[in-house]
Structure formats: C-alpha cells, structure tokens
Coordinates of C-alpha atoms in Angstrom, one line a residue:
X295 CA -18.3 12.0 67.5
X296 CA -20.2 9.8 64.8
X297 CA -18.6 9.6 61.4
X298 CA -22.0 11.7 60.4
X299 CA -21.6 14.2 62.6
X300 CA -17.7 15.0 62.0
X301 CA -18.8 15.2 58.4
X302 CA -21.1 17.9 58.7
X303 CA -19.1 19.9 60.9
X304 CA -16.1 19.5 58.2
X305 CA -18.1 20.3 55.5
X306 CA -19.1 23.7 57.7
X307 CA -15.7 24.5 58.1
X308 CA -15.5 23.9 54.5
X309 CA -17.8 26.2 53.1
X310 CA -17.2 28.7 55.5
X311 CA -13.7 29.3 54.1
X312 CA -15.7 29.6 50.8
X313 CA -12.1 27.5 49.3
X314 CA -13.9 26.1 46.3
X315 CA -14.7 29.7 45.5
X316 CA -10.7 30.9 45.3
X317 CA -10.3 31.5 41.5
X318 CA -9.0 28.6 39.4
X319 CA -9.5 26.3 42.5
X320 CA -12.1 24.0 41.3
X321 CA -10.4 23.5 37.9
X322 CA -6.7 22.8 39.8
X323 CA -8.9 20.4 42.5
X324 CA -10.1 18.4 39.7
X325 CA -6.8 18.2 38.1
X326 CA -5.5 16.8 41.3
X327 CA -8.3 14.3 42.0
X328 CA -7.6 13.1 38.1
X329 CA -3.9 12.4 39.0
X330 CA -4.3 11.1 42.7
X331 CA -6.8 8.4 40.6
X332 CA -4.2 7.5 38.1
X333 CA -1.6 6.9 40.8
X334 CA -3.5 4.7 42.7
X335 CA -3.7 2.8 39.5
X336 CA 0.1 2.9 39.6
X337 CA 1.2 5.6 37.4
X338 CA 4.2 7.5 38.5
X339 CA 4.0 10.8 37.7
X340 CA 4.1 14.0 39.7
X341 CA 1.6 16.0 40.1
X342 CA 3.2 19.0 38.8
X343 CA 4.0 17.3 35.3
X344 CA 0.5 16.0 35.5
X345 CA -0.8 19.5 35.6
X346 CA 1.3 20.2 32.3
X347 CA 0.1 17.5 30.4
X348 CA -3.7 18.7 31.1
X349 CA -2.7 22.2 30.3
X350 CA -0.7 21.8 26.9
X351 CA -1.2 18.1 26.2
X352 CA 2.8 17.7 26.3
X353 CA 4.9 15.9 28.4
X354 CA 7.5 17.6 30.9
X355 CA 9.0 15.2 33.2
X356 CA 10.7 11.6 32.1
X357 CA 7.9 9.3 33.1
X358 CA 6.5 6.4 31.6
X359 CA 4.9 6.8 28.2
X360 CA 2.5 3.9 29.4
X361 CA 1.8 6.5 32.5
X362 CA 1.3 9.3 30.2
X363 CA -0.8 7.7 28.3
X364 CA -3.2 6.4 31.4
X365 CA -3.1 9.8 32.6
X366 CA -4.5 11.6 29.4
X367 CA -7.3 9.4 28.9
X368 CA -8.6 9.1 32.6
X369 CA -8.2 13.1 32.3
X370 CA -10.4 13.6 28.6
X371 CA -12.2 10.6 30.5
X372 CA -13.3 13.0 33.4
X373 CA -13.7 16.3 30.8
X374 CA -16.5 13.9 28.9
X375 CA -18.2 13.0 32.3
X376 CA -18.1 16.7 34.0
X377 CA -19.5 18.3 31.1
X378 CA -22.1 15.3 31.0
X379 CA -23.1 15.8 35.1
X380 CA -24.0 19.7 34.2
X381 CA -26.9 18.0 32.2
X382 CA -30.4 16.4 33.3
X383 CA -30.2 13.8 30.7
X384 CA -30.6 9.9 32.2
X385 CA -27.3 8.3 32.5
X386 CA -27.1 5.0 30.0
X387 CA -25.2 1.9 29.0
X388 CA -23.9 3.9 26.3
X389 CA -22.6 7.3 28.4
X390 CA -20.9 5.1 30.9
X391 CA -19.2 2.9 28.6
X392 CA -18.5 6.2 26.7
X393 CA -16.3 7.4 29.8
X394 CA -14.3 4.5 29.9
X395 CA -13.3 4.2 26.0
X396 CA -12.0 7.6 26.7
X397 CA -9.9 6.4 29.6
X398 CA -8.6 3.0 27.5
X399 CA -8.0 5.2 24.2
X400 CA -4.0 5.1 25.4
X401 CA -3.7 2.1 26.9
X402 CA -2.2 -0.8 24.8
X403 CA -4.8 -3.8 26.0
X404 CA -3.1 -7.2 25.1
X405 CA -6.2 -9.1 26.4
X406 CA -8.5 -6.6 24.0
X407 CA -10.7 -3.4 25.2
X408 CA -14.1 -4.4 25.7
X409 CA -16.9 -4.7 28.2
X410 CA -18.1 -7.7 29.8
X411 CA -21.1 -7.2 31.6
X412 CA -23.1 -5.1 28.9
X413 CA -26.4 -5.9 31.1
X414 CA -25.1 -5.9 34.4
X415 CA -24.2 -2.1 33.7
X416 CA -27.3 -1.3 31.9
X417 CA -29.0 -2.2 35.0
X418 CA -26.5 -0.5 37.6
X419 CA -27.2 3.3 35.0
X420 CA -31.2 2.7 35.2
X421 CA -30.7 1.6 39.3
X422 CA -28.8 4.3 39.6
X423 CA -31.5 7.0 37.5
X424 CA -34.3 6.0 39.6
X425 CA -32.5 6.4 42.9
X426 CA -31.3 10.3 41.6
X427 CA -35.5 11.3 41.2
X428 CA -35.4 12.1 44.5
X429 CA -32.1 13.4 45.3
X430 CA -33.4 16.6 45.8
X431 CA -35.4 15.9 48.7
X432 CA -32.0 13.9 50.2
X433 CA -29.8 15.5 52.9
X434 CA -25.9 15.9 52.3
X435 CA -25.1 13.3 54.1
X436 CA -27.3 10.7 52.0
X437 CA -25.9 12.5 48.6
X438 CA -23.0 11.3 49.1
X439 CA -24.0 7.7 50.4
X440 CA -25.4 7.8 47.3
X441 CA -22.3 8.3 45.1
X442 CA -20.3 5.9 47.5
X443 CA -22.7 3.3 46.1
X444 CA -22.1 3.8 42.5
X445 CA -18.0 3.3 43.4
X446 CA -18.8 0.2 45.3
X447 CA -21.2 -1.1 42.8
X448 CA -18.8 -0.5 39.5
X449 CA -16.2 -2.2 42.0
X450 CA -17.4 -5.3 42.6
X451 CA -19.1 -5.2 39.3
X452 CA -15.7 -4.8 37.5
X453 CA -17.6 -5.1 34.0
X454 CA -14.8 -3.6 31.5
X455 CA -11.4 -5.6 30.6
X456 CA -9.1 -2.8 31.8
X457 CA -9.4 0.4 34.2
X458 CA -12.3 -0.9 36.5
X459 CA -10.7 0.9 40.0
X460 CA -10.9 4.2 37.6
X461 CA -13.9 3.9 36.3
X462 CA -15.4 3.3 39.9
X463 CA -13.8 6.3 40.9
X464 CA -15.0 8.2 38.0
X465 CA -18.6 7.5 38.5
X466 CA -18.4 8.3 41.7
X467 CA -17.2 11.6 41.1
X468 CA -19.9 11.6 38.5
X469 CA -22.8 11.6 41.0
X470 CA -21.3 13.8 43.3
X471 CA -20.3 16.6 40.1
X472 CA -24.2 16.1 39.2
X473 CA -25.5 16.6 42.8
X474 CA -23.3 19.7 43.1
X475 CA -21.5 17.8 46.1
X476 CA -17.8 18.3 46.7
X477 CA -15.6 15.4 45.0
X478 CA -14.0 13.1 47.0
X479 CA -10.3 13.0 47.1
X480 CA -9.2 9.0 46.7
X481 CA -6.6 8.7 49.1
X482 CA -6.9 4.9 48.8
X483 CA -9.2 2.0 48.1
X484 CA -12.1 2.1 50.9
X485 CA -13.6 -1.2 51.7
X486 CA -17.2 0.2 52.7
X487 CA -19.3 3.6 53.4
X488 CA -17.6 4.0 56.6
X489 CA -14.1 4.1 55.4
X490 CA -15.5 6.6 52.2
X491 CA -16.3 8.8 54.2
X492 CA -13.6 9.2 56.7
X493 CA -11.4 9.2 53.5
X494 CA -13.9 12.5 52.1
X495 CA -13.7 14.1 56.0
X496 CA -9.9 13.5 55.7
X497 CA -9.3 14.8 52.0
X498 CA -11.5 17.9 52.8
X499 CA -9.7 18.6 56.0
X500 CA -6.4 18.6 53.8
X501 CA -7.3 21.2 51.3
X502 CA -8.8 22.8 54.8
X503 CA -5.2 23.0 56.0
X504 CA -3.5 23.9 52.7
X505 CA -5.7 26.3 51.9
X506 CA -5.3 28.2 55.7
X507 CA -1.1 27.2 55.3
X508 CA -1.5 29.5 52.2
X509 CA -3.6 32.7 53.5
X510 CA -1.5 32.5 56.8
X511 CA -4.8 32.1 58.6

C-alpha cells in the first residue's frame, strides 16, 4: 500500500470514529501536540504537569524552570497562532516573527533574541500566501504536503537565533489549523514528505487506538 493510500484510509477510520468531536478533545490534543514539541526540544516535563501549567499558569511537578519557561511561551506561542489561522488575513514577516517572540519571551538567550534572515522569511510568508489561493481546489492529501513544506522550509531556513525546530513545527501546524486539517503529532524530526507523513498516519493511528482503548470498542 502507497504511503497515499494508507493515509486516506487512516484518515477514514479517523473521521468515522468522529474522535475530534469527543468534548474537550481538540483543546486536550493541542495541549499534547504543544508539549510533545517542547520535548523534542529537550524539556523534561510530563505531560500531565504540562497540562497544569496551560490550565492555571502554575507549576506542579519539580522540573526545570528553564523547561517551564520553554513550555509556556511555545504554548501562548501556539494560542497567538490558532486564533490567527481562524482568520483570512495574509500571513506576514511581522505575524510569523510575532509567534516566535512569544515562544522566546522565557527563554534567557545569552547570544541575544533576534532574527536573522528578515528577507528570507518575508519571502517564505508571501511564497507561502500565494500557494494557499488555491487550497481550496487541493485534495487532502496535497493540504498537507503543503504544510509539510512550510516545516521543511522554516527548517533549513533556521532564520531566528533560538527555537528554530519549534517554530518549524509551529507553522506547520499553522497551515494545517488554517486548512481545517488535522495537526500532526511530532513524534520526531522527519527528514522529508515521506517520513511526515508516515509520522501523521502513525500519530493518527495512536489517538485511533487510545481513543477505542477508552470506549472499550
């Protein structure tokens, strides 16, 4: 079976459960993708004391303040970028460098918080703009090629001083919050497409499971 092909017949399964439609589940999936994000950026914190810090803003477990810290922004990071997607306003220098002075607002940056590549990312936000016009004519499939590319552009790109991994993350859950698409869970750092998307078939197949462990289905 082609990587294309056990996509759509995940995402099928998917939606047939109707699992993002389970009350509170979309708010508790985003909190998860938030933390899975800063943990692949090496904070170690669980996911339970994760939760708590979105919920109240206070810590509950004895991590890292430096972790803590990470966490937070990345997560007000994310708030200022979903709230952003609901909208049909053009995406510029200014909203994407926006997200990530959220996400650094915590971090204590010896070598200074700035960007580098103030054109370079200009470019990748009008790019990017011109390639949405027609995303409703796309299929699926290419929707989320489409948000794959804006990770793997901000990733080789890596125009800011600190939090480049996140930020390619972020904007790739971006796109896919703007398309309506299900966000991919990052259960590492893909090298290409291919690799994305058996990552999204493999993360969707685990809240498949979870949610069918819980209903006793």
């Amino acid at each position: 079976m082609s990587i294309e092909a056990d996509f759509y017949n995940t995402n099928a399964k998917f939606k047939s459960l109707e699992i993002d439609s389970q009350d509170g589940y979309m708010k508790n999936y985003l909190y998860k993708i938030v933390w899975q994000s800063a943990v692949l950026s090496g904070a170690e914190i669980g996911q339970e004391g994760a939760e708590t810090l979105f919920e109240t803003g206070c810590t509950s477990t004895p991590s890292r303040l430096s972790d803590y810290e990470m966490l937070y922004g990345l997560f007000r990071a994310y708030k200022a970028a979903s709230e952003f997607a609901k909208t049909n306003k053009v995406l510029t220098f200014n909203d994407v460098n926006g997200f990530w002075l959220l996400c650094t607002k915590y971090i204590d940056c010896e070598s200074g918080r700035e960007c580098f590549k103030t054109q370079e990312l200009s470019d990748f936000c009008e790019q990017m703009n011109i390639k949405c016009q027609n995303v409703q004519d796309m299929q699926p499939w290419e929707k989320y090629m489409l948000t794959f590319e804006a990770y793997f552009e901000i990733f080789e790109l890596l125009p800011w001083s600190v939090a480049n991994y996140r930020m390619a993350r972020l904007m790739s859950h971006f796109f896919q919050l703007r398309f309506s698409l299900f966000p991919t869970n990052f259960l590492g750092l893909p090298l290409n497409k291919d690799q994305m998307s058996e990552m999204h078939i493999k993360s969707l197949n685990a809240e498949i499971s979870e949610f069918l462990k819980k209903t006793g289905d």
